[in-house]
Tab-separated table of C-alpha atoms in Angstrom:
chain	number	residue	atom	x	y	z
A	1	MET	CA	-4.815	-2.886	-25.728
A	2	PRO	CA	-6.823	-3.811	-22.603
A	3	THR	CA	-7.404	-0.607	-20.378
A	4	ALA	CA	-7.156	-0.131	-16.776
A	5	LEU	CA	-8.114	2.717	-14.220
A	6	ILE	CA	-5.823	2.796	-11.400
A	7	THR	CA	-6.896	4.856	-8.207
A	8	GLY	CA	-4.215	6.486	-6.166
A	9	VAL	CA	-2.335	6.087	-9.379
A	10	THR	CA	0.314	8.779	-7.634
A	11	GLY	CA	1.062	7.010	-4.309
A	12	GLN	CA	3.766	3.916	-4.056
A	13	ASP	CA	1.458	1.045	-5.072
A	14	GLY	CA	-0.204	3.227	-7.799
A	15	SER	CA	3.016	4.047	-9.259
A	16	TYR	CA	4.120	0.828	-9.662
A	17	LEU	CA	1.287	-0.696	-10.876
A	18	ALA	CA	1.246	1.717	-13.729
A	19	GLU	CA	4.853	0.779	-14.204
A	20	MET	CA	4.301	-3.095	-14.818
A	21	LEU	CA	0.946	-2.716	-16.495
A	22	LEU	CA	2.263	0.025	-19.278
A	23	GLU	CA	5.056	-2.667	-19.665
A	24	LYS	CA	2.193	-5.066	-20.174
A	25	GLY	CA	0.807	-2.896	-23.127
A	26	TYR	CA	-1.809	-1.593	-21.222
A	27	HIS	CA	-3.712	1.702	-21.837
A	28	VAL	CA	-3.444	3.436	-17.986
A	29	ILE	CA	-6.011	5.724	-16.861
A	30	GLY	CA	-5.023	7.058	-13.713
A	31	MET	CA	-7.504	9.018	-11.523
A	32	VAL	CA	-6.370	12.073	-9.563
A	33	ARG	CA	-8.056	14.527	-7.443
A	34	ARG	CA	-8.472	17.713	-8.710
A	35	SER	CA	-5.928	19.828	-6.871
A	36	SER	CA	-3.711	22.739	-6.899
A	37	THR	CA	-0.725	20.652	-5.973
A	38	VAL	CA	-0.989	17.043	-7.364
A	39	ASN	CA	2.095	15.423	-6.638
A	40	PHE	CA	3.588	13.329	-9.992
A	41	GLU	CA	6.960	12.893	-8.567
A	42	ARG	CA	6.744	8.751	-8.683
A	43	LEU	CA	5.484	8.863	-12.074
A	44	ALA	CA	7.594	11.403	-13.516
A	45	HIS	CA	9.420	8.688	-15.713
A	46	ILE	CA	5.754	7.576	-16.841
A	47	GLN	CA	3.643	10.502	-16.603
A	48	ASP	CA	3.539	11.135	-20.849
A	49	GLN	CA	2.328	7.349	-20.799
A	50	ILE	CA	-0.256	7.683	-18.587
A	51	GLU	CA	-3.759	9.509	-19.361
A	52	PHE	CA	-5.063	11.401	-16.277
A	53	VAL	CA	-8.585	11.897	-15.430
A	54	ASN	CA	-10.251	13.628	-12.513
A	55	GLY	CA	-12.124	11.760	-9.604
A	56	ASP	CA	-12.714	11.626	-6.190
A	57	LEU	CA	-13.156	8.666	-4.052
A	58	LEU	CA	-15.858	11.022	-2.027
A	59	ASP	CA	-18.101	11.908	-5.321
A	60	GLN	CA	-19.558	8.913	-6.576
A	61	VAL	CA	-20.288	11.048	-10.088
A	62	SER	CA	-16.988	11.651	-10.812
A	63	MET	CA	-16.152	7.591	-10.578
A	64	ILE	CA	-19.471	7.062	-13.040
A	65	GLU	CA	-18.158	9.628	-15.485
A	66	ALA	CA	-14.524	8.298	-15.270
A	67	LEU	CA	-16.027	4.887	-16.086
A	68	ARG	CA	-18.002	6.036	-19.142
A	69	GLY	CA	-16.066	8.109	-20.391
A	70	HIS	CA	-12.744	5.444	-20.302
A	71	GLN	CA	-14.533	2.558	-20.668
A	72	PRO	CA	-11.836	0.206	-18.393
A	73	GLU	CA	-11.539	-3.351	-18.984
A	74	GLU	CA	-9.838	-3.161	-15.058
A	75	VAL	CA	-10.281	-1.038	-11.971
A	76	TYR	CA	-7.857	-0.913	-9.453
A	77	ASN	CA	-8.677	1.006	-6.400
A	78	LEU	CA	-5.585	2.163	-4.518
A	79	ALA	CA	-7.063	4.875	-3.262
A	80	ALA	CA	-7.565	5.644	0.700
A	81	GLN	CA	-6.155	7.362	3.621
A	82	SER	CA	-3.621	5.315	3.974
A	83	PHE	CA	-1.590	6.242	7.003
A	84	VAL	CA	-2.560	4.333	10.605
A	85	GLN	CA	-1.381	7.238	12.992
A	86	THR	CA	-3.465	9.727	10.880
A	87	SER	CA	-6.732	7.813	10.978
A	88	PHE	CA	-6.989	8.266	14.745
A	89	GLY	CA	-7.141	11.891	14.172
A	90	GLN	CA	-9.374	12.197	11.450
A	91	PRO	CA	-11.324	9.207	12.015
A	92	VAL	CA	-14.710	10.197	9.747
A	93	LEU	CA	-12.708	11.220	6.742
A	94	THR	CA	-10.829	7.997	7.167
A	95	GLY	CA	-14.192	6.126	7.076
A	96	GLU	CA	-15.893	8.320	4.118
A	97	THR	CA	-12.376	7.336	1.932
A	98	THR	CA	-11.115	4.258	2.839
A	99	ALA	CA	-14.349	2.794	3.513
A	100	LEU	CA	-17.549	4.372	1.993
A	101	GLY	CA	-15.232	5.495	-0.887
A	102	VAL	CA	-14.591	1.346	-2.055
A	103	THR	CA	-18.853	1.346	-2.209
A	104	ARG	CA	-18.728	4.320	-4.580
A	105	VAL	CA	-16.553	2.663	-7.259
A	106	LEU	CA	-17.998	-0.369	-6.644
A	107	ASP	CA	-21.329	0.956	-7.410
A	108	ALA	CA	-20.254	2.864	-10.280
A	109	ILE	CA	-19.191	-0.477	-11.720
A	110	ARG	CA	-22.355	-2.162	-11.180
A	111	ILE	CA	-24.098	1.274	-12.913
A	112	VAL	CA	-21.609	1.344	-15.720
A	113	ASN	CA	-20.493	-1.920	-16.638
A	114	PRO	CA	-20.519	-4.794	-14.635
A	115	GLU	CA	-18.129	-7.271	-16.327
A	116	ILE	CA	-15.786	-5.112	-15.759
A	117	ARG	CA	-12.994	-6.472	-12.811
A	118	PHE	CA	-12.348	-4.774	-9.955
A	119	TYR	CA	-9.095	-5.469	-7.310
A	120	GLN	CA	-9.651	-3.682	-3.793
A	121	ALA	CA	-6.392	-2.974	-1.811
A	122	SER	CA	-7.198	-4.412	1.766
A	123	SER	CA	-4.809	-4.768	4.313
A	124	SER	CA	-3.134	-6.558	6.979
A	125	GLU	CA	-4.355	-3.841	9.132
A	126	MET	CA	-7.523	-5.578	9.234
A	127	PHE	CA	-6.143	-8.333	11.828
A	128	GLY	CA	-5.183	-6.103	14.130
A	129	LYS	CA	-5.376	-7.979	17.758
A	130	VAL	CA	-4.351	-11.281	15.639
A	131	HIS	CA	-6.698	-14.607	16.637
A	132	GLU	CA	-3.631	-16.398	14.898
A	133	VAL	CA	-0.248	-16.680	13.636
A	134	PRO	CA	0.178	-16.512	11.168
A	135	GLN	CA	-2.909	-14.927	9.270
A	136	THR	CA	-4.734	-16.277	6.436
A	137	GLU	CA	-7.574	-15.208	4.139
A	138	THR	CA	-9.871	-17.065	6.990
A	139	THR	CA	-8.168	-15.540	10.224
A	140	PRO	CA	-10.843	-13.456	11.800
A	141	PHE	CA	-10.695	-9.690	11.821
A	142	HIS	CA	-10.173	-7.474	15.036
A	143	PRO	CA	-8.930	-4.234	13.671
A	144	ARG	CA	-6.947	-1.910	16.332
A	145	SER	CA	-7.441	1.761	14.432
A	146	PRO	CA	-9.765	3.655	12.540
A	147	TYR	CA	-8.006	2.864	9.221
A	148	GLY	CA	-7.968	-0.982	10.068
A	149	VAL	CA	-11.955	-0.585	10.588
A	150	ALA	CA	-12.595	1.278	7.111
A	151	LYS	CA	-10.665	-1.273	5.575
A	152	VAL	CA	-12.492	-4.201	7.147
A	153	TYR	CA	-15.534	-2.185	5.527
A	154	GLY	CA	-13.853	-1.916	2.649
A	155	HIS	CA	-12.979	-5.657	2.059
A	156	TRP	CA	-16.514	-6.831	3.145
A	157	ILE	CA	-18.372	-4.492	0.839
A	158	THR	CA	-15.815	-5.992	-2.156
A	159	VAL	CA	-17.005	-9.460	-1.024
A	160	ASN	CA	-20.928	-8.195	-1.076
A	161	TYR	CA	-21.132	-6.760	-4.182
A	162	ARG	CA	-19.288	-9.996	-6.012
A	163	GLU	CA	-21.658	-12.158	-4.030
A	164	SER	CA	-25.203	-9.875	-4.784
A	165	TYR	CA	-24.162	-8.720	-8.311
A	166	GLY	CA	-21.631	-10.944	-9.523
A	167	LEU	CA	-19.258	-8.734	-10.084
A	168	HIS	CA	-15.145	-9.791	-10.807
A	169	ALA	CA	-14.468	-8.239	-7.420
A	170	SER	CA	-11.015	-9.302	-5.543
A	171	SER	CA	-9.137	-8.116	-2.723
A	172	GLY	CA	-5.803	-8.334	-2.014
A	173	ILE	CA	-5.004	-8.686	1.822
A	174	LEU	CA	-1.483	-7.298	1.664
A	175	PHE	CA	0.843	-7.181	4.330
A	176	ASN	CA	3.225	-4.100	4.555
A	177	HIS	CA	5.634	-3.207	1.851
A	178	GLU	CA	7.471	-0.411	1.375
A	179	SER	CA	10.025	1.087	-1.275
A	180	PRO	CA	11.958	3.854	-2.056
A	181	ARG	CA	8.602	5.522	-2.876
A	182	ARG	CA	7.076	5.450	0.076
A	183	GLY	CA	5.626	8.314	1.815
A	184	LEU	CA	8.220	10.274	4.768
A	185	GLU	CA	5.139	9.594	7.296
A	186	PHE	CA	5.520	6.125	7.494
A	187	VAL	CA	8.067	4.529	9.944
A	188	THR	CA	10.189	2.586	7.403
A	189	ARG	CA	10.827	5.506	5.250
A	190	LYS	CA	11.157	7.388	8.231
A	191	ILE	CA	14.159	5.208	9.129
A	192	THR	CA	15.945	4.909	6.033
A	193	HIS	CA	15.683	9.019	5.184
A	194	THR	CA	17.048	9.890	8.860
A	195	VAL	CA	19.648	7.245	8.600
A	196	ALA	CA	20.502	9.093	5.444
A	197	GLN	CA	20.595	12.274	6.702
A	198	ILE	CA	22.644	11.148	9.574
A	199	ALA	CA	25.136	9.616	7.364
A	200	LEU	CA	25.600	12.712	5.503
A	201	GLY	CA	26.019	14.484	8.728
A	202	ARG	CA	22.546	16.056	8.290
A	203	ALA	CA	21.001	14.946	11.680
A	204	THR	CA	21.571	13.549	14.853
A	205	GLU	CA	19.174	11.480	16.103
A	206	LEU	CA	16.058	9.258	14.935
A	207	ARG	CA	13.125	9.802	17.258
A	208	LEU	CA	10.567	6.908	17.222
A	209	GLY	CA	7.643	4.612	19.144
A	210	ASN	CA	7.532	0.995	19.770
A	211	LEU	CA	10.747	-0.607	18.126
A	212	ASP	CA	9.109	-4.386	19.420
A	213	ALA	CA	6.464	-4.099	17.165
A	214	HIS	CA	6.397	-7.213	14.435
A	215	ARG	CA	5.085	-6.504	10.748
A	216	ASP	CA	5.584	-8.820	7.608
A	217	TRP	CA	7.635	-6.196	5.400
A	218	GLY	CA	7.974	-6.848	1.638
A	219	PHE	CA	8.808	-4.808	-1.519
A	220	ALA	CA	5.989	-2.851	-3.198
A	221	GLY	CA	7.085	-3.695	-6.652
A	222	ASP	CA	6.554	-7.518	-6.133
A	223	TYR	CA	3.285	-6.754	-4.630
A	224	VAL	CA	1.856	-5.306	-7.663
A	225	ASP	CA	2.349	-8.201	-9.756
A	226	ALA	CA	0.053	-10.355	-7.371
A	227	MET	CA	-2.772	-7.621	-7.910
A	228	TRP	CA	-2.605	-8.131	-11.899
A	229	ARG	CA	-2.619	-11.715	-11.460
A	230	MET	CA	-5.851	-11.737	-9.397
A	231	LEU	CA	-7.668	-9.833	-12.089
A	232	GLN	CA	-6.681	-12.392	-15.068
A	233	LEU	CA	-8.725	-15.359	-12.645
A	234	ASP	CA	-11.557	-16.889	-14.069
A	235	GLU	CA	-13.496	-16.486	-11.033
A	236	PRO	CA	-12.368	-13.759	-8.505
A	237	ASP	CA	-11.148	-14.383	-4.816
A	238	ASP	CA	-9.073	-12.914	-2.097
A	239	PHE	CA	-5.848	-13.377	-1.651
A	240	VAL	CA	-3.381	-12.587	1.441
A	241	VAL	CA	0.161	-11.137	-0.297
A	242	CYS	CA	3.025	-11.169	2.215
A	243	THR	CA	6.412	-12.408	2.985
A	244	GLY	CA	5.777	-15.198	5.903
A	245	GLU	CA	8.116	-13.755	7.565
A	246	SER	CA	8.085	-11.009	10.470
A	247	HIS	CA	10.493	-8.332	11.365
A	248	SER	CA	10.727	-5.795	14.590
A	249	VAL	CA	11.158	-2.104	13.992
A	250	ARG	CA	14.314	-2.790	15.905
A	251	GLU	CA	15.771	-4.936	13.491
A	252	PHE	CA	14.420	-2.217	10.758
A	253	CYS	CA	16.905	-0.231	12.283
A	254	GLU	CA	19.800	-2.532	12.904
A	255	ILE	CA	20.107	-3.303	9.359
A	256	ALA	CA	19.740	0.138	7.899
A	257	PHE	CA	21.954	2.106	10.541
A	258	GLY	CA	24.475	-0.933	9.573
A	259	HIS	CA	24.387	-0.856	6.061
A	260	VAL	CA	26.217	2.930	6.406
A	261	GLY	CA	28.499	1.686	9.407
A	262	LEU	CA	26.773	2.892	12.215
A	263	ASP	CA	25.205	1.577	15.581
A	264	TYR	CA	21.166	1.938	15.990
A	265	ASN	CA	21.230	2.482	19.735
A	266	ASP	CA	23.676	5.511	19.531
A	267	TYR	CA	21.007	7.594	17.185
A	268	VAL	CA	17.487	6.328	17.975
A	269	VAL	CA	15.176	7.960	20.931
A	270	ILE	CA	12.069	6.263	22.030
A	271	ASP	CA	9.214	9.208	22.095
A	272	GLU	CA	5.970	8.382	23.468
A	273	LYS	CA	3.987	10.742	21.113
A	274	PHE	CA	4.732	7.863	18.522
A	275	PHE	CA	2.876	5.245	20.330
A	276	ARG	CA	-0.462	4.202	19.083
A	277	PRO	CA	-3.372	4.482	21.316
A	278	ALA	CA	-4.069	0.769	20.320
A	279	GLU	CA	-0.949	-0.973	19.115
A	280	VAL	CA	-0.645	-3.914	16.543
A	281	ASP	CA	2.228	-5.847	18.021
A	282	LEU	CA	2.471	-9.188	15.768
A	283	LEU	CA	0.892	-8.963	12.160
A	284	VAL	CA	3.109	-12.118	9.687
A	285	GLY	CA	1.195	-13.749	6.738
A	286	ASP	CA	0.697	-17.319	5.144
A	287	CYS	CA	0.450	-16.577	1.582
A	288	THR	CA	0.394	-20.238	0.417
A	289	LYS	CA	-3.011	-19.529	-1.620
A	290	ALA	CA	-1.251	-16.799	-3.583
A	291	GLU	CA	1.679	-18.885	-4.034
A	292	THR	CA	-0.473	-22.023	-5.553
A	293	GLU	CA	-3.338	-20.390	-7.188
A	294	LEU	CA	-1.670	-17.265	-8.540
A	295	GLY	CA	1.424	-18.327	-9.154
A	296	TRP	CA	2.938	-15.128	-7.295
A	297	VAL	CA	6.336	-15.506	-5.792
A	298	LYS	CA	8.123	-12.877	-3.662
A	299	ARG	CA	11.271	-11.465	-5.288
A	300	THR	CA	13.170	-9.016	-2.745
A	301	SER	CA	14.495	-10.266	0.901
A	302	PHE	CA	14.202	-7.831	4.061
A	303	THR	CA	17.548	-7.068	4.223
A	304	GLU	CA	17.584	-6.168	0.243
A	305	LEU	CA	14.277	-3.870	0.600
A	306	VAL	CA	15.745	-2.304	3.893
A	307	GLU	CA	19.447	-1.821	2.109
A	308	MET	CA	17.478	-0.611	-1.029
A	309	MET	CA	15.764	2.247	0.648
A	310	VAL	CA	18.822	3.509	2.250
A	311	ASP	CA	20.889	3.708	-0.873
A	312	ALA	CA	17.723	5.742	-2.483
A	313	ASP	CA	17.678	8.275	0.297
A	314	ILE	CA	20.956	8.546	0.247
A	315	GLU	CA	20.923	9.230	-3.409
A	316	LEU	CA	17.988	11.718	-3.122
A	317	LEU	CA	19.772	13.834	-0.445
A	318	GLU	CA	22.932	13.610	-2.152
A	319	GLY	CA	21.223	15.043	-5.339
A	320	LYS	CA	19.797	17.793	-2.959
A	321	LEU	CA	22.718	18.754	-1.747
A	322	ARG	CA	24.200	19.297	-5.136
A	323	ALA	CA	21.750	21.297	-6.060
A	324	LEU	CA	22.108	23.525	-3.694
A	325	ALA	CA	25.950	23.984	-3.932
């Protein structure tokens, strides 16, 4: 039974990855920060199948102890301060976690067992002010947020440890990927959750920022398969994972509201406080390399993704209302 350690296991991607690895027969170690309020909501259905270990990307000793104690063959680094808007208000914390945290994990691997295979969660936000469309593995980076800057550091330190120490270290440059498990602070989940509230008569408006920002949105459950495939390669490398399609926030709203028979124009209010200090207007990737070298394919369309999220939020809110009745 192979063993995999996942940082950020309680997050959206961590939960889908843990689920998939368990199905493949892995022993899954989930690293969580010591806290009085650890949220296992996304893992509730598989929580008893995961072994949890305390650790923190801010504390390298905890990483070394986790690796020594559990001897994983694979490490997936999904932990980060992952909200772009928050990174403008907490740039130093974002740098400590999302950038330097990667170095701590890589160095722990170098010290404990350089044979461990490592996956780094890179991000399309590294492209920022894009230099070409679509973006590929060779597109220059021009991040437009402290989060994007931190991810660029994490990406290049992964390349550096690969080249300097011969580590099997790969980066997945994942474009936006969503699901019913997405945090409520992200615009996609904010939209679907508010649509559900409006459909059930619990809200009357949805306040958003730039409706014309375009993103390449896919389903997180599809994308974790690409992560696993990278660590099965004989040689490590970097891969763009995306759908190759670009859609605006406005389109997301149209489909989400339309799914419950409503017109988004009647409910969406533009609020300047939700505009970013530096906006990323257009992200769309080219995943040809992932398709050809990993054999990876996306399975969920944009419309299916949006409708899945709306349905899940309606079900969630209906359950809460029944519990209160």
